[in-house]
Short mmCIF file of C-alpha atoms in Angstrom, two decimals:
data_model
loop_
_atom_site.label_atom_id
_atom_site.label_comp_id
_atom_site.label_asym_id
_atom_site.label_seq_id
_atom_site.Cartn_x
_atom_site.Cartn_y
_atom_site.Cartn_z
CA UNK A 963 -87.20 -42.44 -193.05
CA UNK A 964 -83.77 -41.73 -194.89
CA UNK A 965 -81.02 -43.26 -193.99
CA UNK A 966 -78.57 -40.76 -191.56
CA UNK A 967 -74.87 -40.67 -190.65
CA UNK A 968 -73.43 -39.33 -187.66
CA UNK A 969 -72.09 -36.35 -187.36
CA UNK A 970 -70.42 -33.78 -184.78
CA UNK A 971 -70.37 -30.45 -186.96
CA UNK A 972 -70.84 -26.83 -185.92
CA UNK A 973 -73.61 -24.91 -187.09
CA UNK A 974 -74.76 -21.19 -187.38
CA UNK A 975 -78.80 -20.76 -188.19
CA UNK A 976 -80.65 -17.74 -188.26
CA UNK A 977 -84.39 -17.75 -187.80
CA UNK A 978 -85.86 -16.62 -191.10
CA UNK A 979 -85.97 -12.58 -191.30
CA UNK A 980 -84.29 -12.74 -188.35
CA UNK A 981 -80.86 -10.65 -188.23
CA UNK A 982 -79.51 -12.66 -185.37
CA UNK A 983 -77.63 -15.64 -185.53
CA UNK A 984 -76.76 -18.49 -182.98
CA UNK A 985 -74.75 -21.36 -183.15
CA UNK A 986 -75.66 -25.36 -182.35
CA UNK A 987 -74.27 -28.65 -183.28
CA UNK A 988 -75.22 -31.41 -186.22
CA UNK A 989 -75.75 -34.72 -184.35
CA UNK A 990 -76.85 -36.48 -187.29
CA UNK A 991 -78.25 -35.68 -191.06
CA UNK A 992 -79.48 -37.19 -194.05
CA UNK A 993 -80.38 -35.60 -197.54
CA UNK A 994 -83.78 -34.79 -196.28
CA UNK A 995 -82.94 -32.85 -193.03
CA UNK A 996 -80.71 -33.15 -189.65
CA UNK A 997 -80.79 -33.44 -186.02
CA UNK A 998 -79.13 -30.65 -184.12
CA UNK A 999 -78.59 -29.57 -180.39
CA UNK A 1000 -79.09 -25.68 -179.38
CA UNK A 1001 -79.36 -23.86 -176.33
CA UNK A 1002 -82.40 -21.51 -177.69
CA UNK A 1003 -86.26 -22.30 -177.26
CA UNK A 1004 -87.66 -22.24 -180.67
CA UNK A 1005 -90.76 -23.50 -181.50
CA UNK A 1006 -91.90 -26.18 -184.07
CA UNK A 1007 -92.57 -24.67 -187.50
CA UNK A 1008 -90.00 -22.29 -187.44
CA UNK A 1009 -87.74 -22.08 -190.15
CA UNK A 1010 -84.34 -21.57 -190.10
CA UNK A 1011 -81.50 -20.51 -192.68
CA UNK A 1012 -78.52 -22.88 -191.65
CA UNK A 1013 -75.06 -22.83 -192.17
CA UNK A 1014 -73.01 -26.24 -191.16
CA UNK A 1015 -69.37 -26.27 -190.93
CA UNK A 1016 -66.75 -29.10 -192.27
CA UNK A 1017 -63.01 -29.88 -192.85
CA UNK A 1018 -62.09 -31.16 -196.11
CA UNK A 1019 -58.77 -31.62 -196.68
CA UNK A 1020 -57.02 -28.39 -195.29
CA UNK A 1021 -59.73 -26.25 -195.42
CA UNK A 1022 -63.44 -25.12 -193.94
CA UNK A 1023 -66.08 -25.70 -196.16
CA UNK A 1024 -70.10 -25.26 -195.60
CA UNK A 1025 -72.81 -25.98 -196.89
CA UNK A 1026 -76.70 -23.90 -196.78
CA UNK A 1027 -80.19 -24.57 -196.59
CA UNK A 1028 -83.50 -23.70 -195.66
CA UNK A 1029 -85.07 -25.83 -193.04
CA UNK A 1030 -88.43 -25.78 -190.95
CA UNK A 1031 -88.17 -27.31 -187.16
CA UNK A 1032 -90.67 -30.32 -187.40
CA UNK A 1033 -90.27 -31.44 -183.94
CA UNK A 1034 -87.99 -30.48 -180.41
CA UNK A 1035 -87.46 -32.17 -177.44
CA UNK A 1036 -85.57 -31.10 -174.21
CA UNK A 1037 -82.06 -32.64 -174.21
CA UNK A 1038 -79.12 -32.83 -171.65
CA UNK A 1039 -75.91 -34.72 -171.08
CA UNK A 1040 -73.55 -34.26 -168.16
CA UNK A 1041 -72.58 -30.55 -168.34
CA UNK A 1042 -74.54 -29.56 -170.98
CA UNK A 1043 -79.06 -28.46 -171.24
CA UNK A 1044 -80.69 -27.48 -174.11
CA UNK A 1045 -82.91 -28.57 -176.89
CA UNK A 1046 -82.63 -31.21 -179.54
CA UNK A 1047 -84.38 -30.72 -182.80
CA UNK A 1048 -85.40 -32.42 -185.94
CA UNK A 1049 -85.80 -30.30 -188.80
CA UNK A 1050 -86.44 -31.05 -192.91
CA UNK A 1051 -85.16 -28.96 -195.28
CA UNK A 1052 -87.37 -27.19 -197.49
CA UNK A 1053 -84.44 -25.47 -200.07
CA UNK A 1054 -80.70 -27.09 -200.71
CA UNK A 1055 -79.22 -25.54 -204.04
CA UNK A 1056 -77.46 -28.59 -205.89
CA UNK A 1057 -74.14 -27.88 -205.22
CA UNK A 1058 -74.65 -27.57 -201.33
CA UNK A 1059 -76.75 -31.39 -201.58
CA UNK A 1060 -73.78 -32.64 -203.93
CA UNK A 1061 -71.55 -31.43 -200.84
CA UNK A 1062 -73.59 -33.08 -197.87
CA UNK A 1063 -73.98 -36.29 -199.89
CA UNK A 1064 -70.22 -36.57 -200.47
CA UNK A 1065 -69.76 -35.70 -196.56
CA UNK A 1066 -71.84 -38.63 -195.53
CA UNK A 1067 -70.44 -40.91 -198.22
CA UNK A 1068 -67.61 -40.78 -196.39
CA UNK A 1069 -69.33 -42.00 -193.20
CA UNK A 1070 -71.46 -45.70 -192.07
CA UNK A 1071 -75.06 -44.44 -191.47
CA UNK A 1072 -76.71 -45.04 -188.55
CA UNK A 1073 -78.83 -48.32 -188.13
CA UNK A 1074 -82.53 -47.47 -187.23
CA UNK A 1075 -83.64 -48.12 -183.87
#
């Protein structure tokens, strides 16, 4: 329902008051949520402090939110199985949205299909 922009960006997300953390990849976001590819089975609901990963200039920036899984589907390509899912965030701080929205500035959003 927002418009997205492709993306390719790692990610490290912990399942809330959860101590472990695991790592997956931003296919696509918008300032309401993102689509991302993991390996682990979680189920819909679940909700997740992320941490994505981007170059700016010379350095590694991130940005953080809270997000809740609102839908998963099984996903492969050629040498790779896992899951794909949709999630909405529920808490961005300011500064982190200011960040994401001047990420996919810089990018053509996706038309809708």
């Amino acid at each position: 329902k927002a418009p997205r922009v492709l993306l390719d960006l790692p990610l490290e997300y912990r399942v809330v008051d959860a101590s472990f953390a695991h790592g997956g990849v931003v296919v696509n976001a918008s300032e309401v949520g993102l689509l991302i590819n993991s390996i682990k089975n979680i189920p819909v609901g679940t909700k997740l402090n992320i941490v994505v990963l981007f170059p700016e200039e010379f350095e590694l920036r991130n940005f953080e939110v809270l997000a809740e899984i609102m839908w998963k589907d099984i996903y492969s390509e050629e040498d790779w199985e896992g899951y794909q899912y949709g999630l909405k965030f529920i808490r961005i701080l300011e500064g982190d949205l200011m960040k994401l929205k001047q990420l996919m500035s810089d990018l053509p959003y996706l038309e809708e299909t």
